[in-house]
Amino acid sequence: RSHHILDVDPYRGTAFSWSISAIMTLEIALQSYPILWLLGWSWTWSTVGLVAGVGFHAAVWQALHPAMHGLPDPPLAYGMPGWLLARFRESPYFRFLYVNHVGHHRVPGAHANYNVCYPLADHLFGTYAGVIPPKA
């Protein structure tokens, strides 16, 4: 049985709403600004980098993750629209991301291949499990 939160969410937790995107942006800003400033980045360029990184992540996520789970593209009214990058779903990059993330659902307890959009993070944090074939 699924959790009530998933039942009321039309994307069943696979897409980021605007409110979730705002919370994530704040969390990332709190972590990244001090590091970027220590590296000598100005407030302006730190903000440009943050917005570009978070925006690209959201666009890739919304185009890929709901569709992976058989759900429709989120519209602009919900969050970053999935249709922005939908045309790239058949690209080698998106196919790689798809195969990588499917492994997340094949590992017991889903404890690997967490990062849908930036799999390098799984390599850096030791959570990369490689390509996991389906069970026979």
Short mmCIF file of N, CA and C in Angstrom, two decimals:
data_model
loop_
_atom_site.label_atom_id
_atom_site.label_comp_id
_atom_site.label_asym_id
_atom_site.label_seq_id
_atom_site.Cartn_x
_atom_site.Cartn_y
_atom_site.Cartn_z
N ARG A 1 0.85 -1.17 0.00
CA ARG A 1 0.00 0.00 0.00
C ARG A 1 0.89 1.23 0.00
N SER A 2 0.53 2.20 -0.81
CA SER A 2 1.34 3.41 -0.91
C SER A 2 0.98 4.41 0.19
N HIS A 3 1.89 5.32 0.41
CA HIS A 3 1.70 6.36 1.41
C HIS A 3 0.69 7.39 0.91
N HIS A 4 -0.08 7.99 1.81
CA HIS A 4 -1.10 8.98 1.47
C HIS A 4 -0.53 10.12 0.64
N ILE A 5 0.69 10.56 0.95
CA ILE A 5 1.29 11.68 0.22
C ILE A 5 1.42 11.33 -1.26
N LEU A 6 1.78 10.09 -1.56
CA LEU A 6 1.90 9.68 -2.96
C LEU A 6 0.53 9.61 -3.63
N ASP A 7 -0.48 9.23 -2.89
CA ASP A 7 -1.82 9.11 -3.47
C ASP A 7 -2.41 10.45 -3.88
N VAL A 8 -2.05 11.52 -3.17
CA VAL A 8 -2.61 12.84 -3.51
C VAL A 8 -1.75 13.61 -4.50
N ASP A 9 -0.54 13.13 -4.75
CA ASP A 9 0.37 13.78 -5.70
C ASP A 9 0.16 13.18 -7.08
N PRO A 10 -0.20 13.99 -8.08
CA PRO A 10 -0.45 13.43 -9.43
C PRO A 10 0.80 12.83 -10.06
N TYR A 11 1.98 13.17 -9.54
CA TYR A 11 3.24 12.63 -10.08
C TYR A 11 3.88 11.63 -9.13
N ARG A 12 3.15 11.29 -8.07
CA ARG A 12 3.54 10.24 -7.13
C ARG A 12 4.98 10.38 -6.64
N GLY A 13 5.41 11.62 -6.40
CA GLY A 13 6.74 11.87 -5.87
C GLY A 13 7.85 11.83 -6.90
N THR A 14 7.52 11.73 -8.18
CA THR A 14 8.56 11.64 -9.22
C THR A 14 8.92 12.99 -9.81
N ALA A 15 8.15 14.04 -9.52
CA ALA A 15 8.39 15.37 -10.09
C ALA A 15 8.50 16.39 -8.96
N PHE A 16 9.19 17.48 -9.24
CA PHE A 16 9.35 18.53 -8.25
C PHE A 16 8.35 19.65 -8.51
N SER A 17 7.53 19.94 -7.50
CA SER A 17 6.62 21.09 -7.60
C SER A 17 7.44 22.36 -7.39
N TRP A 18 6.83 23.51 -7.67
CA TRP A 18 7.52 24.78 -7.46
C TRP A 18 7.94 24.95 -6.00
N SER A 19 7.08 24.53 -5.07
CA SER A 19 7.42 24.70 -3.65
C SER A 19 8.61 23.82 -3.26
N ILE A 20 8.66 22.61 -3.76
CA ILE A 20 9.79 21.72 -3.49
C ILE A 20 11.05 22.27 -4.15
N SER A 21 10.91 22.79 -5.37
CA SER A 21 12.06 23.38 -6.06
C SER A 21 12.63 24.57 -5.28
N ALA A 22 11.75 25.37 -4.68
CA ALA A 22 12.20 26.52 -3.89
C ALA A 22 12.97 26.05 -2.66
N ILE A 23 12.46 25.04 -1.99
CA ILE A 23 13.14 24.50 -0.81
C ILE A 23 14.51 23.93 -1.20
N MET A 24 14.57 23.18 -2.29
CA MET A 24 15.84 22.61 -2.75
C MET A 24 16.83 23.71 -3.11
N THR A 25 16.36 24.75 -3.78
CA THR A 25 17.24 25.86 -4.16
C THR A 25 17.81 26.54 -2.92
N LEU A 26 16.98 26.75 -1.90
CA LEU A 26 17.46 27.35 -0.66
C LEU A 26 18.50 26.45 0.01
N GLU A 27 18.22 25.15 0.08
CA GLU A 27 19.17 24.22 0.69
C GLU A 27 20.52 24.24 -0.05
N ILE A 28 20.46 24.23 -1.37
CA ILE A 28 21.69 24.23 -2.17
C ILE A 28 22.41 25.56 -2.03
N ALA A 29 21.66 26.66 -1.99
CA ALA A 29 22.27 27.98 -1.82
C ALA A 29 23.02 28.06 -0.49
N LEU A 30 22.41 27.56 0.58
CA LEU A 30 23.05 27.60 1.89
C LEU A 30 24.36 26.81 1.91
N GLN A 31 24.43 25.77 1.11
CA GLN A 31 25.64 24.95 1.05
C GLN A 31 26.66 25.50 0.07
N SER A 32 26.20 26.05 -1.05
CA SER A 32 27.13 26.42 -2.12
C SER A 32 27.68 27.83 -2.01
N TYR A 33 26.90 28.79 -1.54
CA TYR A 33 27.41 30.17 -1.47
C TYR A 33 28.71 30.27 -0.67
N PRO A 34 28.78 29.73 0.54
CA PRO A 34 30.03 29.87 1.29
C PRO A 34 31.24 29.28 0.55
N ILE A 35 31.04 28.13 -0.08
CA ILE A 35 32.15 27.50 -0.81
C ILE A 35 32.54 28.34 -2.02
N LEU A 36 31.56 28.80 -2.77
CA LEU A 36 31.86 29.61 -3.95
C LEU A 36 32.54 30.92 -3.55
N TRP A 37 32.11 31.51 -2.45
CA TRP A 37 32.74 32.77 -1.99
C TRP A 37 34.18 32.52 -1.55
N LEU A 38 34.41 31.38 -0.88
CA LEU A 38 35.79 31.05 -0.49
C LEU A 38 36.68 30.83 -1.72
N LEU A 39 36.06 30.38 -2.79
CA LEU A 39 36.81 30.17 -4.05
C LEU A 39 36.97 31.47 -4.83
N GLY A 40 36.41 32.55 -4.30
CA GLY A 40 36.58 33.86 -4.93
C GLY A 40 35.47 34.27 -5.89
N TRP A 41 34.38 33.51 -5.93
CA TRP A 41 33.27 33.88 -6.79
C TRP A 41 32.52 35.06 -6.18
N SER A 42 32.04 35.96 -7.01
CA SER A 42 31.23 37.08 -6.53
C SER A 42 29.82 36.58 -6.24
N TRP A 43 29.06 37.43 -5.54
CA TRP A 43 27.66 37.08 -5.27
C TRP A 43 26.92 36.89 -6.59
N THR A 44 27.17 37.77 -7.57
CA THR A 44 26.48 37.69 -8.86
C THR A 44 26.79 36.37 -9.57
N TRP A 45 28.07 36.03 -9.69
CA TRP A 45 28.42 34.79 -10.41
C TRP A 45 28.03 33.55 -9.62
N SER A 46 28.04 33.62 -8.31
CA SER A 46 27.56 32.50 -7.50
C SER A 46 26.08 32.27 -7.76
N THR A 47 25.32 33.36 -7.85
CA THR A 47 23.88 33.25 -8.11
C THR A 47 23.62 32.74 -9.52
N VAL A 48 24.38 33.22 -10.49
CA VAL A 48 24.23 32.73 -11.87
C VAL A 48 24.51 31.23 -11.92
N GLY A 49 25.59 30.79 -11.27
CA GLY A 49 25.91 29.37 -11.24
C GLY A 49 24.85 28.54 -10.55
N LEU A 50 24.34 29.05 -9.43
CA LEU A 50 23.30 28.35 -8.69
C LEU A 50 22.03 28.21 -9.52
N VAL A 51 21.58 29.31 -10.10
CA VAL A 51 20.34 29.28 -10.89
C VAL A 51 20.50 28.38 -12.12
N ALA A 52 21.65 28.48 -12.79
CA ALA A 52 21.88 27.64 -13.97
C ALA A 52 21.91 26.16 -13.59
N GLY A 53 22.63 25.83 -12.53
CA GLY A 53 22.72 24.43 -12.11
C GLY A 53 21.40 23.85 -11.65
N VAL A 54 20.71 24.59 -10.81
CA VAL A 54 19.42 24.12 -10.30
C VAL A 54 18.39 24.07 -11.44
N GLY A 55 18.41 25.07 -12.31
CA GLY A 55 17.47 25.09 -13.44
C GLY A 55 17.69 23.93 -14.40
N PHE A 56 18.96 23.66 -14.73
CA PHE A 56 19.25 22.54 -15.63
C PHE A 56 18.87 21.22 -14.99
N HIS A 57 19.18 21.06 -13.72
CA HIS A 57 18.81 19.84 -13.01
C HIS A 57 17.30 19.64 -13.03
N ALA A 58 16.56 20.69 -12.75
CA ALA A 58 15.09 20.58 -12.73
C ALA A 58 14.54 20.24 -14.10
N ALA A 59 15.09 20.86 -15.15
CA ALA A 59 14.60 20.59 -16.50
C ALA A 59 14.87 19.14 -16.91
N VAL A 60 16.06 18.64 -16.60
CA VAL A 60 16.39 17.24 -16.93
C VAL A 60 15.52 16.30 -16.10
N TRP A 61 15.42 16.56 -14.82
CA TRP A 61 14.63 15.71 -13.92
C TRP A 61 13.18 15.62 -14.38
N GLN A 62 12.57 16.77 -14.63
CA GLN A 62 11.15 16.80 -14.99
C GLN A 62 10.89 16.14 -16.34
N ALA A 63 11.85 16.20 -17.25
CA ALA A 63 11.69 15.55 -18.55
C ALA A 63 11.89 14.04 -18.45
N LEU A 64 12.70 13.61 -17.51
CA LEU A 64 13.09 12.20 -17.46
C LEU A 64 12.36 11.39 -16.40
N HIS A 65 12.37 11.85 -15.15
CA HIS A 65 11.92 10.99 -14.06
C HIS A 65 10.44 10.62 -14.09
N PRO A 66 9.50 11.57 -14.25
CA PRO A 66 8.10 11.15 -14.33
C PRO A 66 7.85 10.19 -15.51
N ALA A 67 8.46 10.50 -16.66
CA ALA A 67 8.27 9.64 -17.84
C ALA A 67 8.81 8.23 -17.60
N MET A 68 9.90 8.11 -16.84
CA MET A 68 10.47 6.80 -16.51
C MET A 68 9.45 5.95 -15.76
N HIS A 69 8.61 6.60 -15.00
CA HIS A 69 7.63 5.89 -14.19
C HIS A 69 6.24 5.87 -14.86
N GLY A 70 6.21 6.18 -16.16
CA GLY A 70 4.96 6.10 -16.91
C GLY A 70 3.99 7.22 -16.61
N LEU A 71 4.48 8.35 -16.11
CA LEU A 71 3.61 9.47 -15.78
C LEU A 71 3.79 10.60 -16.79
N PRO A 72 2.81 11.47 -16.92
CA PRO A 72 2.89 12.56 -17.90
C PRO A 72 3.89 13.64 -17.48
N ASP A 73 4.25 14.49 -18.44
CA ASP A 73 5.13 15.61 -18.15
C ASP A 73 4.44 16.59 -17.21
N PRO A 74 5.14 17.06 -16.20
CA PRO A 74 4.56 18.09 -15.34
C PRO A 74 4.39 19.39 -16.14
N PRO A 75 3.27 20.06 -15.97
CA PRO A 75 3.07 21.35 -16.65
C PRO A 75 3.71 22.49 -15.87
N LEU A 76 3.80 23.64 -16.48
CA LEU A 76 4.37 24.84 -15.87
C LEU A 76 3.63 25.21 -14.57
N ALA A 77 2.35 24.95 -14.51
CA ALA A 77 1.58 25.28 -13.31
C ALA A 77 2.03 24.44 -12.10
N TYR A 78 2.61 23.29 -12.34
CA TYR A 78 3.04 22.39 -11.26
C TYR A 78 4.49 22.67 -10.84
N GLY A 79 5.36 22.82 -11.82
CA GLY A 79 6.79 23.01 -11.57
C GLY A 79 7.48 23.25 -12.90
N MET A 80 8.79 23.06 -12.92
CA MET A 80 9.52 23.17 -14.18
C MET A 80 8.85 22.21 -15.17
N PRO A 81 8.45 22.70 -16.34
CA PRO A 81 7.70 21.84 -17.26
C PRO A 81 8.57 20.74 -17.86
N GLY A 82 8.02 19.53 -17.90
CA GLY A 82 8.74 18.38 -18.45
C GLY A 82 8.97 18.47 -19.95
N TRP A 83 8.13 19.22 -20.65
CA TRP A 83 8.25 19.29 -22.10
C TRP A 83 9.48 20.07 -22.56
N LEU A 84 10.11 20.85 -21.66
CA LEU A 84 11.26 21.67 -22.06
C LEU A 84 12.37 20.83 -22.69
N LEU A 85 12.66 19.68 -22.11
CA LEU A 85 13.73 18.82 -22.63
C LEU A 85 13.22 17.46 -23.09
N ALA A 86 11.91 17.33 -23.23
CA ALA A 86 11.34 16.03 -23.62
C ALA A 86 11.90 15.51 -24.93
N ARG A 87 12.26 16.39 -25.84
CA ARG A 87 12.76 15.94 -27.15
C ARG A 87 14.11 15.24 -27.04
N PHE A 88 14.78 15.36 -25.89
CA PHE A 88 16.09 14.72 -25.70
C PHE A 88 15.99 13.35 -25.04
N ARG A 89 14.78 12.87 -24.78
CA ARG A 89 14.62 11.58 -24.10
C ARG A 89 15.27 10.43 -24.85
N GLU A 90 15.36 10.52 -26.16
CA GLU A 90 15.98 9.44 -26.94
C GLU A 90 17.46 9.71 -27.22
N SER A 91 18.02 10.76 -26.65
CA SER A 91 19.44 11.07 -26.86
C SER A 91 20.30 10.07 -26.08
N PRO A 92 21.55 9.88 -26.50
CA PRO A 92 22.44 8.98 -25.74
C PRO A 92 22.56 9.38 -24.26
N TYR A 93 22.62 10.69 -23.99
CA TYR A 93 22.73 11.14 -22.59
C TYR A 93 21.52 10.72 -21.78
N PHE A 94 20.32 10.96 -22.28
CA PHE A 94 19.12 10.59 -21.53
C PHE A 94 18.98 9.07 -21.44
N ARG A 95 19.36 8.34 -22.47
CA ARG A 95 19.30 6.87 -22.39
C ARG A 95 20.25 6.37 -21.30
N PHE A 96 21.45 6.98 -21.23
CA PHE A 96 22.38 6.61 -20.17
C PHE A 96 21.77 6.90 -18.79
N LEU A 97 21.19 8.08 -18.62
CA LEU A 97 20.58 8.44 -17.34
C LEU A 97 19.46 7.47 -16.98
N TYR A 98 18.68 7.07 -17.98
CA TYR A 98 17.58 6.13 -17.76
C TYR A 98 18.11 4.79 -17.25
N VAL A 99 19.09 4.23 -17.98
CA VAL A 99 19.65 2.93 -17.60
C VAL A 99 20.28 3.01 -16.22
N ASN A 100 21.00 4.10 -15.96
CA ASN A 100 21.63 4.28 -14.66
C ASN A 100 20.58 4.32 -13.55
N HIS A 101 19.52 5.06 -13.75
CA HIS A 101 18.52 5.19 -12.69
C HIS A 101 17.68 3.94 -12.52
N VAL A 102 17.44 3.21 -13.59
CA VAL A 102 16.69 1.95 -13.44
C VAL A 102 17.40 1.04 -12.45
N GLY A 103 18.74 1.10 -12.46
CA GLY A 103 19.50 0.32 -11.48
C GLY A 103 19.15 0.67 -10.05
N HIS A 104 18.79 1.92 -9.80
CA HIS A 104 18.37 2.36 -8.46
C HIS A 104 17.19 1.52 -7.98
N HIS A 105 16.28 1.20 -8.87
CA HIS A 105 15.09 0.45 -8.50
C HIS A 105 15.33 -1.06 -8.47
N ARG A 106 16.48 -1.50 -8.97
CA ARG A 106 16.80 -2.93 -8.98
C ARG A 106 17.71 -3.36 -7.84
N VAL A 107 18.35 -2.41 -7.18
CA VAL A 107 19.21 -2.72 -6.05
C VAL A 107 18.32 -2.92 -4.83
N PRO A 108 18.58 -3.95 -4.02
CA PRO A 108 17.76 -4.16 -2.83
C PRO A 108 17.67 -2.89 -1.97
N GLY A 109 16.47 -2.50 -1.65
CA GLY A 109 16.23 -1.31 -0.85
C GLY A 109 16.45 -0.01 -1.60
N ALA A 110 16.74 -0.08 -2.89
CA ALA A 110 16.99 1.10 -3.73
C ALA A 110 18.11 1.96 -3.16
N HIS A 111 19.17 1.32 -2.64
CA HIS A 111 20.27 2.04 -1.99
C HIS A 111 21.48 2.22 -2.91
N ALA A 112 21.24 2.68 -4.12
CA ALA A 112 22.35 2.96 -5.06
C ALA A 112 21.80 3.77 -6.23
N ASN A 113 22.71 4.34 -7.02
CA ASN A 113 22.35 5.10 -8.23
C ASN A 113 21.22 6.09 -7.95
N TYR A 114 21.40 6.88 -6.91
CA TYR A 114 20.38 7.84 -6.50
C TYR A 114 20.21 8.99 -7.49
N ASN A 115 21.30 9.47 -8.03
CA ASN A 115 21.26 10.73 -8.74
C ASN A 115 20.82 10.55 -10.18
N VAL A 116 19.60 10.96 -10.48
CA VAL A 116 19.03 10.80 -11.82
C VAL A 116 19.76 11.66 -12.84
N CYS A 117 20.08 12.88 -12.50
CA CYS A 117 20.61 13.84 -13.48
C CYS A 117 22.12 13.97 -13.50
N TYR A 118 22.76 13.81 -12.36
CA TYR A 118 24.21 13.97 -12.27
C TYR A 118 24.81 12.72 -11.63
N PRO A 119 24.92 11.62 -12.39
CA PRO A 119 25.40 10.37 -11.80
C PRO A 119 26.83 10.43 -11.25
N LEU A 120 27.60 11.44 -11.65
CA LEU A 120 28.94 11.58 -11.10
C LEU A 120 28.88 11.67 -9.57
N ALA A 121 27.82 12.24 -9.04
CA ALA A 121 27.67 12.34 -7.59
C ALA A 121 27.66 10.96 -6.95
N ASP A 122 27.04 9.97 -7.59
CA ASP A 122 27.05 8.61 -7.05
C ASP A 122 28.47 8.04 -7.02
N HIS A 123 29.26 8.37 -8.01
CA HIS A 123 30.67 7.93 -8.00
C HIS A 123 31.42 8.60 -6.85
N LEU A 124 31.20 9.90 -6.67
CA LEU A 124 31.91 10.64 -5.63
C LEU A 124 31.54 10.19 -4.22
N PHE A 125 30.27 9.82 -4.01
CA PHE A 125 29.80 9.46 -2.68
C PHE A 125 29.72 7.95 -2.45
N GLY A 126 30.20 7.17 -3.42
CA GLY A 126 30.25 5.72 -3.24
C GLY A 126 28.92 5.01 -3.34
N THR A 127 27.95 5.63 -4.01
CA THR A 127 26.63 5.00 -4.13
C THR A 127 26.36 4.50 -5.55
N TYR A 128 27.38 4.49 -6.41
CA TYR A 128 27.20 4.00 -7.77
C TYR A 128 27.29 2.48 -7.76
N ALA A 129 26.30 1.82 -8.37
CA ALA A 129 26.25 0.36 -8.41
C ALA A 129 26.43 -0.18 -9.82
N GLY A 130 26.62 0.70 -10.79
CA GLY A 130 26.77 0.25 -12.17
C GLY A 130 25.43 -0.05 -12.81
N VAL A 131 25.49 -0.68 -13.97
CA VAL A 131 24.27 -1.08 -14.67
C VAL A 131 23.80 -2.38 -14.05
N ILE A 132 22.58 -2.38 -13.56
CA ILE A 132 22.01 -3.55 -12.91
C ILE A 132 21.02 -4.18 -13.87
N PRO A 133 21.33 -5.40 -14.38
CA PRO A 133 20.39 -6.04 -15.31
C PRO A 133 19.11 -6.49 -14.60
N PRO A 134 18.03 -6.63 -15.37
CA PRO A 134 16.79 -7.12 -14.74
C PRO A 134 16.96 -8.55 -14.26
N LYS A 135 16.19 -8.91 -13.26
CA LYS A 135 16.23 -10.30 -12.77
C LYS A 135 15.62 -11.21 -13.83
N ALA A 136 16.21 -12.36 -13.96
CA ALA A 136 15.74 -13.32 -14.98
C ALA A 136 14.49 -14.02 -14.52
#
